mmCIF file of C-alpha atoms and ligand atoms in Angstrom:
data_model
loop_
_atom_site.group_PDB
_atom_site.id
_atom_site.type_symbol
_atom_site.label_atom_id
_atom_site.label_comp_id
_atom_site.label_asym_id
_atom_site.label_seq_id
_atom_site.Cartn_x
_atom_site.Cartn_y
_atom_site.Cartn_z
ATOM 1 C CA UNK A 888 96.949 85.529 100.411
ATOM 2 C CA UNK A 889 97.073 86.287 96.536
ATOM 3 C CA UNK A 890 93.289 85.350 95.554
ATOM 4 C CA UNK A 891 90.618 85.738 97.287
ATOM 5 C CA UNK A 892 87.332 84.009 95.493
ATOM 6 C CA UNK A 893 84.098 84.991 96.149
ATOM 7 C CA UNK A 894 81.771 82.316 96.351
ATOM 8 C CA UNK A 895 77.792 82.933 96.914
ATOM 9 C CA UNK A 896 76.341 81.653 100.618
ATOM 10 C CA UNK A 897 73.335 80.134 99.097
ATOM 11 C CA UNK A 898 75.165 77.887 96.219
ATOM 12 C CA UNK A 899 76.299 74.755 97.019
ATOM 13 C CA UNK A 900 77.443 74.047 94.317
ATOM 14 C CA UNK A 901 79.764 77.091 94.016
ATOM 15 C CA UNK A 902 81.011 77.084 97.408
ATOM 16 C CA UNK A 903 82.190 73.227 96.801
ATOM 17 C CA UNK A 904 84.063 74.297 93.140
ATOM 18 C CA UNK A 905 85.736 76.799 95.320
ATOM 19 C CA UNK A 906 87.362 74.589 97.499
ATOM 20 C CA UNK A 907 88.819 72.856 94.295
ATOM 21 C CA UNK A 908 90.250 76.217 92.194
ATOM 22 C CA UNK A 909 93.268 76.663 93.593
ATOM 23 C CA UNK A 910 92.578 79.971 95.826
ATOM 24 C CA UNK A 911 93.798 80.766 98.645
ATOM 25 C CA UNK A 912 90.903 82.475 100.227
ATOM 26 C CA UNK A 913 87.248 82.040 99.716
ATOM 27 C CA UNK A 914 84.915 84.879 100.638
ATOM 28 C CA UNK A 915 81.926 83.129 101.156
ATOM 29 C CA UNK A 916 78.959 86.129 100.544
ATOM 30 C CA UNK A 917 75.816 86.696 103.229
ATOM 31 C CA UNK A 918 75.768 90.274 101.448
ATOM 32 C CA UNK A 919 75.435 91.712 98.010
ATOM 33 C CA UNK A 920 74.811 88.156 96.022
ATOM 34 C CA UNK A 921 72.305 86.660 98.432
ATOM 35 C CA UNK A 922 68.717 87.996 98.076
ATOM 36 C CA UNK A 923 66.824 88.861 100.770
ATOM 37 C CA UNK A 924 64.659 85.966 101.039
ATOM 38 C CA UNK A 925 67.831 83.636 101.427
ATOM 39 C CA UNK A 926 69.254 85.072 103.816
ATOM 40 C CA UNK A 927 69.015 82.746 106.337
ATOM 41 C CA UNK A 928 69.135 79.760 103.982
ATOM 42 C CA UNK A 929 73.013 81.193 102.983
ATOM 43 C CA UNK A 930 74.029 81.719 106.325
ATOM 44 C CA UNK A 931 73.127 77.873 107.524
ATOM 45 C CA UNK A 932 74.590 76.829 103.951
ATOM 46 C CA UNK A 933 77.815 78.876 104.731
ATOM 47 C CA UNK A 934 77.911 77.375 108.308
ATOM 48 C CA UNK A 935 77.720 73.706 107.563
ATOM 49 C CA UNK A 936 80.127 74.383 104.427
ATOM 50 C CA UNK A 937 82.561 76.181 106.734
ATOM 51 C CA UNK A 938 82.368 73.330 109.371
ATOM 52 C CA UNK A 939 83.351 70.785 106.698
ATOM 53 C CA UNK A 940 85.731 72.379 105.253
ATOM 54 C CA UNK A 941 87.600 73.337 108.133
ATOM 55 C CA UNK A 942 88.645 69.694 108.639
ATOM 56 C CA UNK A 943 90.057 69.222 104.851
ATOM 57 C CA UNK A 944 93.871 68.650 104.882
ATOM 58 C CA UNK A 945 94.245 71.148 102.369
ATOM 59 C CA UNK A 946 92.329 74.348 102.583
ATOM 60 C CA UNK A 947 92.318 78.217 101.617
ATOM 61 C CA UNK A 948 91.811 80.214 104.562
ATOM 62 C CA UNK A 949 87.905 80.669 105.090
ATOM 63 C CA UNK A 950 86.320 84.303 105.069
ATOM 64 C CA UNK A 951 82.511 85.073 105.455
ATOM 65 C CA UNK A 952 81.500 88.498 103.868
ATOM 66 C CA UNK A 953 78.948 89.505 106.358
ATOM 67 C CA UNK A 954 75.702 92.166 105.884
ATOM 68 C CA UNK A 955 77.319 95.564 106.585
ATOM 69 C CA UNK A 956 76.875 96.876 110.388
ATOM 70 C CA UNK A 957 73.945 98.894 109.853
ATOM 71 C CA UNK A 958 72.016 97.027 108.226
ATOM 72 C CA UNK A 959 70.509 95.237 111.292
ATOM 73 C CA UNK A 960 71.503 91.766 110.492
ATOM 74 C CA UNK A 961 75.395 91.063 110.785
ATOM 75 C CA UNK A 962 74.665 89.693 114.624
ATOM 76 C CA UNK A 963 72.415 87.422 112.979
ATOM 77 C CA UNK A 964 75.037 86.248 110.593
ATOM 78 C CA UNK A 965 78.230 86.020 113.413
ATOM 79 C CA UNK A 966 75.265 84.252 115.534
ATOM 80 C CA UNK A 967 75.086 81.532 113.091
ATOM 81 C CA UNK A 968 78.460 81.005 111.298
ATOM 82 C CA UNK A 969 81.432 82.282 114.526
ATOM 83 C CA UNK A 970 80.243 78.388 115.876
ATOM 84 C CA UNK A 971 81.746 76.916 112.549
ATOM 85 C CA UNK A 972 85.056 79.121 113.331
ATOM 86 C CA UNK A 973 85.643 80.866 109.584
ATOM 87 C CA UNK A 974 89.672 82.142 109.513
ATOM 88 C CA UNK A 975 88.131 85.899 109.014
ATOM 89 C CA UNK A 976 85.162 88.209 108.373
ATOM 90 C CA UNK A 977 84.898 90.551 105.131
ATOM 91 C CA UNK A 978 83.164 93.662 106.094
ATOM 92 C CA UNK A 979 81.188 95.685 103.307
ATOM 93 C CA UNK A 980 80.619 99.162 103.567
ATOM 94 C CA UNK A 981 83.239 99.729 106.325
ATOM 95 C CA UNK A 982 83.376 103.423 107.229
ATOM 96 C CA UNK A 983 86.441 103.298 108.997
ATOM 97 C CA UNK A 984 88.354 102.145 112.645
ATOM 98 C CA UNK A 985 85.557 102.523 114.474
ATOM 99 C CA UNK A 986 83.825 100.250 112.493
ATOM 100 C CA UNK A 987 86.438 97.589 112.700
ATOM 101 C CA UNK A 988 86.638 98.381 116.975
ATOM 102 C CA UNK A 989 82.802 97.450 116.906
ATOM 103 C CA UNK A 990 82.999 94.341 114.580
ATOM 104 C CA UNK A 991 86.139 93.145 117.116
ATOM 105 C CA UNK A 992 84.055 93.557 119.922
ATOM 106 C CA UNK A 993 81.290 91.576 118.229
ATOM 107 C CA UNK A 994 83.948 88.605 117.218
ATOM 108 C CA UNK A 995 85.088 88.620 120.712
ATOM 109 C CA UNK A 996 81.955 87.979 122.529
ATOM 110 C CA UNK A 997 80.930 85.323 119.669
ATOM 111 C CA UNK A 998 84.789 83.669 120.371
ATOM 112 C CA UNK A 999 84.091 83.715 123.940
ATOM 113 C CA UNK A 1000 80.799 82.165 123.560
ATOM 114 C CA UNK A 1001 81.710 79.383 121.326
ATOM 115 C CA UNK A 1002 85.250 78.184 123.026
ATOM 116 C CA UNK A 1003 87.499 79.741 120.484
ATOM 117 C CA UNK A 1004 90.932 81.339 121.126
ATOM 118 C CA UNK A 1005 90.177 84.890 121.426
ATOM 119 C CA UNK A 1006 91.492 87.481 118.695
ATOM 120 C CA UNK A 1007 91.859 84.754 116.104
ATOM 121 C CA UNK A 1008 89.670 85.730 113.678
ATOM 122 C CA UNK A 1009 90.516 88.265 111.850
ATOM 123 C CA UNK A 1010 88.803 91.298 109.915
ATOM 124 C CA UNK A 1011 89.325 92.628 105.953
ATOM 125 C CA UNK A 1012 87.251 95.979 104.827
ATOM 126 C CA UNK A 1013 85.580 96.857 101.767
ATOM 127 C CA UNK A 1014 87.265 100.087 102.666
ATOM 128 C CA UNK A 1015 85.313 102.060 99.786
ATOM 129 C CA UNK A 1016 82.006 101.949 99.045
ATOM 130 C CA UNK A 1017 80.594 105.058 99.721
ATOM 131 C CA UNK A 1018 81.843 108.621 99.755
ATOM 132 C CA UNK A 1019 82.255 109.186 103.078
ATOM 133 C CA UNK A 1020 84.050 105.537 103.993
ATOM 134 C CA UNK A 1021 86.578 107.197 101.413
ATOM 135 C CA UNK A 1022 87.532 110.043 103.571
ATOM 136 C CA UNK A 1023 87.483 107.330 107.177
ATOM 137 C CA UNK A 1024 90.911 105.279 105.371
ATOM 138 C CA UNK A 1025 93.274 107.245 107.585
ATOM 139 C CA UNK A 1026 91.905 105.452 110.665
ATOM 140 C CA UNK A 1027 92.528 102.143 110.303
ATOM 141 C CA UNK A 1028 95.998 102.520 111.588
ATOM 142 C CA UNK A 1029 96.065 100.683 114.833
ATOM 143 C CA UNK A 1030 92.315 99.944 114.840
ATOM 144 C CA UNK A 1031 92.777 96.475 115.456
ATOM 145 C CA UNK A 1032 95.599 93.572 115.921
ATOM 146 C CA UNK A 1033 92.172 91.476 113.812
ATOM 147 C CA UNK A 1034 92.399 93.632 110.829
ATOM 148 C CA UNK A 1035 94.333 91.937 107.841
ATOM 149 C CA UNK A 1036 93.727 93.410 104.860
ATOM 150 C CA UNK A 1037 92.307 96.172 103.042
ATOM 151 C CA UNK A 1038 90.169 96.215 99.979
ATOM 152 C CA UNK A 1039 88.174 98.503 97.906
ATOM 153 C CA UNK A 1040 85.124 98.837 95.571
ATOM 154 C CA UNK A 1041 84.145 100.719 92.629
ATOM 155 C CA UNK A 1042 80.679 98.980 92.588
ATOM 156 C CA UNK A 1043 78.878 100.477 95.422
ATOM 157 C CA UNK A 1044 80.900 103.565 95.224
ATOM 158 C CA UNK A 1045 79.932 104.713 91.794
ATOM 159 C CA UNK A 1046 76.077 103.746 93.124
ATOM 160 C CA UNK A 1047 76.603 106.310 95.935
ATOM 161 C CA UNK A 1048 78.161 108.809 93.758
ATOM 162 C CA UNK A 1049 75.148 108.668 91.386
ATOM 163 C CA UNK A 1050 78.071 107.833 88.244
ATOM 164 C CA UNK A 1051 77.223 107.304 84.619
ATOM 165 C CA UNK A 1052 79.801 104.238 85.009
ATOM 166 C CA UNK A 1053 82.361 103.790 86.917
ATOM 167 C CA UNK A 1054 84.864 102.374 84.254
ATOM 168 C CA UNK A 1055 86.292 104.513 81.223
ATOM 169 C CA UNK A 1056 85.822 102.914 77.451
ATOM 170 C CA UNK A 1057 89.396 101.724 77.690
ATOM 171 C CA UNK A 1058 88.335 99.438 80.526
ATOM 172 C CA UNK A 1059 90.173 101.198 82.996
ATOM 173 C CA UNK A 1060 88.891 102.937 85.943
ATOM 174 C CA UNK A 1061 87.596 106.615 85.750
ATOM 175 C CA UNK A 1062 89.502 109.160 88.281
ATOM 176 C CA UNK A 1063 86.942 109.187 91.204
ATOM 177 C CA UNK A 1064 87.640 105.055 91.300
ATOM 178 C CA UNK A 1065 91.532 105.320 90.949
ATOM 179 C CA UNK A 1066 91.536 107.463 93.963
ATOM 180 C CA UNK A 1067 89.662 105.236 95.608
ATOM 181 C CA UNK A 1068 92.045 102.408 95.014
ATOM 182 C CA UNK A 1069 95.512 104.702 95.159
ATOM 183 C CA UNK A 1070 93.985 105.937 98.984
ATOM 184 C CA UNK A 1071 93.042 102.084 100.043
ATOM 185 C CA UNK A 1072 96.876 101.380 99.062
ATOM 186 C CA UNK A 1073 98.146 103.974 100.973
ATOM 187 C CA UNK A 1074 95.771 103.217 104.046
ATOM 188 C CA UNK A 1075 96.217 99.519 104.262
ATOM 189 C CA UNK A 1076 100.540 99.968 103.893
ATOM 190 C CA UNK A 1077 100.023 102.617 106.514
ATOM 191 C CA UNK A 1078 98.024 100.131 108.887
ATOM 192 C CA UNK A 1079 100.391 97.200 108.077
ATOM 193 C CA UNK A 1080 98.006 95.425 106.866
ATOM 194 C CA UNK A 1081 97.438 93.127 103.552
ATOM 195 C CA UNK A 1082 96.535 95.757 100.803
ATOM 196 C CA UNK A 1083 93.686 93.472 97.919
ATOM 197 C CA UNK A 1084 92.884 94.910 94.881
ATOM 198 C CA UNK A 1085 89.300 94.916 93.887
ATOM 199 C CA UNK A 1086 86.989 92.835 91.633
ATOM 200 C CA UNK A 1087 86.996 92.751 87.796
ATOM 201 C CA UNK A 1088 83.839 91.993 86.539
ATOM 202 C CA UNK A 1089 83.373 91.019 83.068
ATOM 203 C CA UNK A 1090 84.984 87.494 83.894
ATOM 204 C CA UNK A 1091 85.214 86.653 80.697
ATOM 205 C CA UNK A 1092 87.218 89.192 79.467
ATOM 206 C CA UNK A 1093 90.910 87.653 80.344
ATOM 207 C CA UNK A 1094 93.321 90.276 78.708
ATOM 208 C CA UNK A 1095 91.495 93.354 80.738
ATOM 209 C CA UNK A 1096 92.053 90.977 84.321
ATOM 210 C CA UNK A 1097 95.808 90.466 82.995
ATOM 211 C CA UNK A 1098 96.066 93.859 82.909
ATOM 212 C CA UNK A 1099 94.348 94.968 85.753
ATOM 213 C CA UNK A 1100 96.287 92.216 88.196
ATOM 214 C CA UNK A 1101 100.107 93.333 86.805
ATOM 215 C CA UNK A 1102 99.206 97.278 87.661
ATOM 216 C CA UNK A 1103 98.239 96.125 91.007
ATOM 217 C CA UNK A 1104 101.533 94.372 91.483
ATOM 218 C CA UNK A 1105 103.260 97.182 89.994
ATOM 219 C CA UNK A 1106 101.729 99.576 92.733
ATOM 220 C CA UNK A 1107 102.157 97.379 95.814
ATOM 221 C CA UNK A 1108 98.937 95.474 95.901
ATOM 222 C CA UNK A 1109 99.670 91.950 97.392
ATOM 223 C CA UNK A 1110 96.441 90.328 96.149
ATOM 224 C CA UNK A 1111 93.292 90.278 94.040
ATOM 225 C CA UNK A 1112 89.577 89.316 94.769
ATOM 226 C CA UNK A 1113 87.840 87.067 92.141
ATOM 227 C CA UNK A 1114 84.108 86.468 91.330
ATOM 228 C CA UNK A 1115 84.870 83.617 89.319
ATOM 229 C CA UNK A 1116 87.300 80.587 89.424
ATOM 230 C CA UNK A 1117 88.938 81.543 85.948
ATOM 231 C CA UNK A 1118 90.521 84.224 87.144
ATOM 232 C CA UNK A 1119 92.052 82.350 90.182
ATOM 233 C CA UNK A 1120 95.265 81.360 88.218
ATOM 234 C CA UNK A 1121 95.797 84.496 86.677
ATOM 235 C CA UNK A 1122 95.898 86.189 89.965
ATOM 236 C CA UNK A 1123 97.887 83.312 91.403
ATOM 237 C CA UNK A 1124 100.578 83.156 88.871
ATOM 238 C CA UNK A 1125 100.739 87.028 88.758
ATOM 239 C CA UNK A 1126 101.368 87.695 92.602
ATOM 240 C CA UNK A 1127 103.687 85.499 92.860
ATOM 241 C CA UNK A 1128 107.580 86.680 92.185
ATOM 242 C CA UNK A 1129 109.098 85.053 89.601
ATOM 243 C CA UNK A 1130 111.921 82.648 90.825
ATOM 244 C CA UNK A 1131 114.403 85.074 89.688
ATOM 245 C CA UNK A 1132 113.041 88.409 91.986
ATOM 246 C CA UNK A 1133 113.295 85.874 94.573
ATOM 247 C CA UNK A 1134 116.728 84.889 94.309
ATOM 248 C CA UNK A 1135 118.092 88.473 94.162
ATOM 249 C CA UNK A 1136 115.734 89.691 96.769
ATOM 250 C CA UNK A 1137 117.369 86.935 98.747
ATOM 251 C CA UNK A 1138 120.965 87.656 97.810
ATOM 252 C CA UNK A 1139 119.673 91.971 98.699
ATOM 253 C CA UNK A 1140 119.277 90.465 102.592
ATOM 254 C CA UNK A 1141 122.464 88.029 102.998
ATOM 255 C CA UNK A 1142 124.831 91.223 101.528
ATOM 256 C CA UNK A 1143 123.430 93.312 104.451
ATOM 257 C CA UNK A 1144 123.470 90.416 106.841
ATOM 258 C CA UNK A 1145 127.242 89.966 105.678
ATOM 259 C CA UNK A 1146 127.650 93.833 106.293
ATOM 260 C CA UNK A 1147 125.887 94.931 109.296
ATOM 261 C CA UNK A 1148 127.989 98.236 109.449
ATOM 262 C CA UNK A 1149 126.966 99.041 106.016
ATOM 263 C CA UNK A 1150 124.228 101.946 105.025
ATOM 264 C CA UNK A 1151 124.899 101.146 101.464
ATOM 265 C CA UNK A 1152 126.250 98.600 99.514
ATOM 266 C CA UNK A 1153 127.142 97.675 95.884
ATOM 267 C CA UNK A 1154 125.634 94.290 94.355
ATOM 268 C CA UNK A 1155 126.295 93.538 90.983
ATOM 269 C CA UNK A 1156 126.643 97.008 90.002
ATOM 270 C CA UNK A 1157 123.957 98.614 91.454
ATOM 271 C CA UNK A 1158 123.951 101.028 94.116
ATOM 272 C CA UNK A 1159 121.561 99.167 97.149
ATOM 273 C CA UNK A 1160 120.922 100.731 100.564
ATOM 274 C CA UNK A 1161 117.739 100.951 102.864
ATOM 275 C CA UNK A 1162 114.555 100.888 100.587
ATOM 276 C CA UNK A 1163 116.331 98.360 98.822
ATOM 277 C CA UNK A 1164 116.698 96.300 101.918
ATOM 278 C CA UNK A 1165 113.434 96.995 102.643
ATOM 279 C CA UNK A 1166 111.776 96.017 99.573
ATOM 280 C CA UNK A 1167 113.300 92.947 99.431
ATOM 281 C CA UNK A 1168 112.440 92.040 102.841
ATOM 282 C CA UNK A 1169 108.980 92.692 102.290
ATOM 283 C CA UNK A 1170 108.963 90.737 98.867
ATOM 284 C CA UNK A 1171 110.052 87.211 101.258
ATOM 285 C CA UNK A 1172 107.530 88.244 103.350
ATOM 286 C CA UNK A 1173 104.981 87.840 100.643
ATOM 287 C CA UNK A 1174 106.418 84.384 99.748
ATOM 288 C CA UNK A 1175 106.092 83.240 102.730
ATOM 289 C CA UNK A 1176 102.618 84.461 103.791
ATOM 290 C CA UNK A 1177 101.056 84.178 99.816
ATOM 291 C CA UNK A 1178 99.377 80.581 100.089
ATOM 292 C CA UNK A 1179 95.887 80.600 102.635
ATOM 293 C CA UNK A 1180 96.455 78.286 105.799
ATOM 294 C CA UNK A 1181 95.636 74.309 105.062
ATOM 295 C CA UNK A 1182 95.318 72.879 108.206
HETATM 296 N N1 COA B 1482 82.801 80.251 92.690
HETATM 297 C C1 COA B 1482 82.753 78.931 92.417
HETATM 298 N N2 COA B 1482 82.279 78.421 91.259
HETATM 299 C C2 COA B 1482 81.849 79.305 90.341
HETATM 300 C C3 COA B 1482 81.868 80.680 90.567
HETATM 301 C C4 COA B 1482 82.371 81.160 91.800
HETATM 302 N N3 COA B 1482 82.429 82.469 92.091
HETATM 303 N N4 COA B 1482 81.401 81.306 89.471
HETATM 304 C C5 COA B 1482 81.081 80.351 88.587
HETATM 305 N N5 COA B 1482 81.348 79.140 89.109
HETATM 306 C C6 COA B 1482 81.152 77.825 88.471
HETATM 307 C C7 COA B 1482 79.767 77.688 87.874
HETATM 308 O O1 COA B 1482 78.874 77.227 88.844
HETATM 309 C C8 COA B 1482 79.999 76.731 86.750
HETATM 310 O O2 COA B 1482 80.048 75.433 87.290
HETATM 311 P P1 COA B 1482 79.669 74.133 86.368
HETATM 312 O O3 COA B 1482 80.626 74.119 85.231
HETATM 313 O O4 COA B 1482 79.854 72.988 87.304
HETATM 314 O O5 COA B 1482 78.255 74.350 85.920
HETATM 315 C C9 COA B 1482 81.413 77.075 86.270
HETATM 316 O O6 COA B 1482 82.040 77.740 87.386
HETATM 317 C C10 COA B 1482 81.419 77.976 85.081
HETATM 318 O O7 COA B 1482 80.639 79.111 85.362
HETATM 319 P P2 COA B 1482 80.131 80.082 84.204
HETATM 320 O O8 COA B 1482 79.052 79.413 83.409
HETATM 321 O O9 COA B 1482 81.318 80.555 83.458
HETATM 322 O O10 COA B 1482 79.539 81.312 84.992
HETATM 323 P P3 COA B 1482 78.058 81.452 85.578
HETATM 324 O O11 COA B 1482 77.216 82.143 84.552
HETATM 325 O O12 COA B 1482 77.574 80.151 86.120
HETATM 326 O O13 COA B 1482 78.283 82.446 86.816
HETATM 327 C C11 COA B 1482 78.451 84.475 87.997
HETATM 328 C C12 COA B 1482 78.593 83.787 86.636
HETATM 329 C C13 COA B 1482 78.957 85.893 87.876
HETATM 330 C C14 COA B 1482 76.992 84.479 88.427
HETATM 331 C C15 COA B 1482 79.310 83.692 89.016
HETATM 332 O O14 COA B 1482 80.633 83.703 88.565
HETATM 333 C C16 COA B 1482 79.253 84.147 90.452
HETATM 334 O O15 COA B 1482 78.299 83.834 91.154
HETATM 335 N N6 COA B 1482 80.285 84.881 90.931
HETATM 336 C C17 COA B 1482 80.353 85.310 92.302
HETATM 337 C C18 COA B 1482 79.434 86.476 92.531
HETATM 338 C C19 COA B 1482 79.631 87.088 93.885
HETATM 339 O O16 COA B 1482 79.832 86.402 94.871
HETATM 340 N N7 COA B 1482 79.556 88.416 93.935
HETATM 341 C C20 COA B 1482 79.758 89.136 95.148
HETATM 342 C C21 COA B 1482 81.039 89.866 95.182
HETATM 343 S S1 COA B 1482 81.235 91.114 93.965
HETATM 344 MG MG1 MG B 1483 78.571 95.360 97.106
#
């Protein structure tokens, strides 16, 4: 999945526009953008959205972002939306493996209870959002078969750090945030998992996203999270590979395939042997996993 679109439990309305933008993912938020009060009013919304749209012909794959585990009220939330089967569950504030074991084992009873296929739904982390989560990204290797991607955030982080800002006056982030991001890379590639890069805030500001969306290609990031639908495009038409990377990553595979014996090779003048191979194979990969699931 290329864009994922965060889209508030409690609006209607925005949850509906969602549907229509073109992502491939919706987060649909119980956490940061729902007040208190609403609680409970987002996370019946988000159910009888979810149970709708489930049935569309044409869908993005369904996340909920859920209230982070110590907060006291994510059983609350799985209680009332795992019935309306969403594709995954966002966790905020993850600190790590562990965190992603007990969040499994909480999606497993919830499957059990409600008929569904067991290990189906799967987990993505807000891998960064405090200090300490920072220095838990080594352990998401082999936490769980659930666990699809990896994200991170500079919001919450630069909260817990105490931080002026967490953004330099060129727009870009300061060093305690590219770390941040350069360490969720690393950990998510390391876990095999999806790596996301994270949110861009001033939504109306479309040269700084540009910007921000081609260095996450550059470094390896497969997708982007949105907060609004403008910005679903961008990050759609950026994570894709142009025709022509797709052709020659193509061409990269069939010139092994026709060599087998071969460590390296030479293709239209350029030395290619195993990373080559291997970045090609992983750019088809992408192709062929970037649109969410329409069932
Ligand atoms: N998903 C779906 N629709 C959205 C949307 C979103 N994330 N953000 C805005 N829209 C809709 C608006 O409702 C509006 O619809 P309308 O034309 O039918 O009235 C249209 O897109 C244009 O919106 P705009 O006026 O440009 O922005 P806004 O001031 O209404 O909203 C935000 C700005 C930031 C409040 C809004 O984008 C938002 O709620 N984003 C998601 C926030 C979130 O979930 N944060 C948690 C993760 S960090
Ligand atoms: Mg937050």
């Amino acid at each position: 999945m290329r864009s994922q679109l965060f889209v508030p439990g409690d609006s209607e309305k925005k949850m509906s526009k969602g549907l229509e933008c073109g992502a491939d993912c919706l987060f649909i938020d119980l956490e940061d953008s729902v007040a208190a009060p609403n609680k409970e009013t987002a996370r019946r919304m988000a159910r009888e959205f979810l149970a709708a749209a489930r049935n569309r012909e044409s869908r993005p794959l369904l996340y909920v972002r859920v209230n982070a585990l110590d907060t006291g009220l994510t059983d609350r939330d799985l209680d009332e939306i795992m019935p309306a089967r969403p594709d995954g569950v966002l966790l905020p504030k993850s600190q790590g493996g562990a965190d992603v074991q007990h969040l499994a084992a909480k999606l497993a009873v919830r499957e059990a209870e409600n008929d569904i296929e067991d290990g189906v739904t799967s987990i993505c982390c807000v891998a960064t959002e405090t200090a300490s989560a920072v220095f838990g990204l080594a352990s998401y290797r082999g936490a769980s078969r659930r666990l699809s991607a990896l994200t991170w955030g500079a919001e919450d982080l630069s909260a817990d750090l105490g931080a002026e800002t967490n953004r330099l006056e060129d727009g870009t982030h300061a060093p305690p945030y590219q770390l941040a991001r350069t360490l969720t890379l690393l950990a998510a590639v390391s876990a095999g998992v999806q790596p996301l890069d994270t949110v861009y805030p001033n939504f109306r500001d479309e040269a700084g996203f540009r910007r921000e969306c081609i260095a996450a290609r550059r470094d390896g990031f497969t997708g982007k999270m949105a907060i609004h639908p403008a910005q679903v495009p961008i990050i759609n038409e950026i994570f894709t590979p142009p025709p022509a990377e797709i052709l020659r990553a193509e061409k990269i595979v069939r010139a092994f395939l026709d060599d087998p014996n071969a460590g390296v090779i030479g293709l239209d003048g350029e030395m290619l042997d195993k990373p080559h191979l291997e970045r090609a194979k992983k750019l088809l990969a992408r192709v062929a996993g970037a649109k969410g699931r329409g069932e």
